[in-house]
PDB file of C-alpha atoms in Angstrom:
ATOM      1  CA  UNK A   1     170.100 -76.964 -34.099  1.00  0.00           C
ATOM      2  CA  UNK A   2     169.064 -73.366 -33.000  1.00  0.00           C
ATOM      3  CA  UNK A   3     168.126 -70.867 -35.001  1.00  0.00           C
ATOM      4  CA  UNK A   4     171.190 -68.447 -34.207  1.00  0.00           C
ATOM      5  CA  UNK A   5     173.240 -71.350 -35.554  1.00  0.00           C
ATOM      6  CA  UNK A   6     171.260 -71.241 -38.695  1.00  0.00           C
ATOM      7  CA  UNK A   7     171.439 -67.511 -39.329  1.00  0.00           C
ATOM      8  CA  UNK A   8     175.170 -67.861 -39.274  1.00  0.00           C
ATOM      9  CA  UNK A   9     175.407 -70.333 -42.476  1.00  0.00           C
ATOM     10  CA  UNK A  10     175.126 -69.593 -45.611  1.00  0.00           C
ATOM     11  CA  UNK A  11     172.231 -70.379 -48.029  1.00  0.00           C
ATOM     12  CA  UNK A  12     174.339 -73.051 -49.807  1.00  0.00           C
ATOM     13  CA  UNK A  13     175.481 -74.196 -46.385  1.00  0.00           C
ATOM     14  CA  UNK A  14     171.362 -74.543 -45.616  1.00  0.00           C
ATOM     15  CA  UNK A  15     170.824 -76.305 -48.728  1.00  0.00           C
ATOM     16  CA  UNK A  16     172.878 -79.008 -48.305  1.00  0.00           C
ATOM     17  CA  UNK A  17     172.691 -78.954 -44.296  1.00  0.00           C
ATOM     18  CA  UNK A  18     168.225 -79.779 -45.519  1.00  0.00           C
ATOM     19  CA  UNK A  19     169.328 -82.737 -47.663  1.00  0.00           C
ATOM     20  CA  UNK A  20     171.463 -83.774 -44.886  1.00  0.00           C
ATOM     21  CA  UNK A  21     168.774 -84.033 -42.517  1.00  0.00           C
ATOM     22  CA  UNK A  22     166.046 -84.767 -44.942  1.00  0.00           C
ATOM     23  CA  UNK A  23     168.158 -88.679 -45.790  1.00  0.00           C
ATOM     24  CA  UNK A  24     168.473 -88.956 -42.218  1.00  0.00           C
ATOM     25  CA  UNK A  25     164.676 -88.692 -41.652  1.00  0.00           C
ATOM     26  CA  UNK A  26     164.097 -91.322 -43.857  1.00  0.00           C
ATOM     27  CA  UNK A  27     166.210 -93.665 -42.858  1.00  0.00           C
ATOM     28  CA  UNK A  28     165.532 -92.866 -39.431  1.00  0.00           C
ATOM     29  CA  UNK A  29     161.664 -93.664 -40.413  1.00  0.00           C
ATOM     30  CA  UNK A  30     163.070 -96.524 -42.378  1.00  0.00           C
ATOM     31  CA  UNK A  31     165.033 -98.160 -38.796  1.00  0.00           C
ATOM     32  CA  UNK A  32     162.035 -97.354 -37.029  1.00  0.00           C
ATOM     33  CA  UNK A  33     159.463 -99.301 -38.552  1.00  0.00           C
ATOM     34  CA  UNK A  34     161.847-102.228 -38.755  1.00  0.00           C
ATOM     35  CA  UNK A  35     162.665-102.078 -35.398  1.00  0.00           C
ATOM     36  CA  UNK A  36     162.046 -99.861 -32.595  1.00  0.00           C
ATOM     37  CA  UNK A  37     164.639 -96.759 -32.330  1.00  0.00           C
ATOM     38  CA  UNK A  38     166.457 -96.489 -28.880  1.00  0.00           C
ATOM     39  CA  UNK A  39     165.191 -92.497 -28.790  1.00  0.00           C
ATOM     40  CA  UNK A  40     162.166 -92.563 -31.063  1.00  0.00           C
ATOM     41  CA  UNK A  41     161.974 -88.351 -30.055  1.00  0.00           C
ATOM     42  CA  UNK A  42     164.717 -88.472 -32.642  1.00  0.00           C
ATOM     43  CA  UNK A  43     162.460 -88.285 -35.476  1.00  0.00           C
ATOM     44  CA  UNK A  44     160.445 -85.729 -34.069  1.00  0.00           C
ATOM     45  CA  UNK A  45     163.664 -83.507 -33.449  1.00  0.00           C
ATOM     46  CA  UNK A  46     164.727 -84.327 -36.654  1.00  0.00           C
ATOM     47  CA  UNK A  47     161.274 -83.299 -38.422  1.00  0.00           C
ATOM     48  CA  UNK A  48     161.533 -79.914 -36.005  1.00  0.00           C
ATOM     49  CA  UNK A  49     165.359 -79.240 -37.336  1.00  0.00           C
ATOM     50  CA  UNK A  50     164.580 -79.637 -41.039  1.00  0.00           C
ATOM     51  CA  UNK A  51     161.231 -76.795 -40.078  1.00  0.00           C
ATOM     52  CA  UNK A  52     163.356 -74.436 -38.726  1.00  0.00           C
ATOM     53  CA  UNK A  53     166.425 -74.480 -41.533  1.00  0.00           C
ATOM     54  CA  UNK A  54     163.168 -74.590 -44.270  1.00  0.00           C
ATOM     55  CA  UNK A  55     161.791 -71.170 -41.855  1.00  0.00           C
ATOM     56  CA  UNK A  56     165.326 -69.904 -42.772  1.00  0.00           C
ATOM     57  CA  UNK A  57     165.751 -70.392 -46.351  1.00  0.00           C
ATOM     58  CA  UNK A  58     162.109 -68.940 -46.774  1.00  0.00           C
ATOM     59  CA  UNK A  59     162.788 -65.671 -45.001  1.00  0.00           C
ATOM     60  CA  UNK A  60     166.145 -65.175 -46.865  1.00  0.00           C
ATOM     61  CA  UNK A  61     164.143 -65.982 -50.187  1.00  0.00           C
ATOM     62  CA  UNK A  62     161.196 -63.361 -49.170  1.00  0.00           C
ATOM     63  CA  UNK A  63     163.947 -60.602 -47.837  1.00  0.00           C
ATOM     64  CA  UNK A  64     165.884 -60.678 -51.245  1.00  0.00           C
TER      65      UNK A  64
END
């Protein structure tokens, strides 16, 4: 996800778009150590995704 995508949703949108991708990360993890994803990059792009929507939250928190 990009961050012009993110910019366009709204902070409740973000919230639940982070818990989203947070379960997916774990169970993702989960799969993973159980046996081997097909794209194990997934879980890095995953990690990356939930950064940039947490960047996003934090900069509408500090410019409020």
């Amino acid at each position: 996800m990009k961050i012009a995508e993110l910019k366009k949703l709204s902070t409740q949108e973000l919230q639940e778009k982070l818990a989203a991708s947070e379960q997916s990360l774990v169970k993702m993890k989960l799969n993973h150590s159980v046996s081997p994803l097909d794209n194990p990059m997934q879980i890095k792009a995953a990690r990356k995704d939930i950064a940039r929507i947490n960047t996003e939250l934090r900069l509408r928190e500090l410019n409020k």
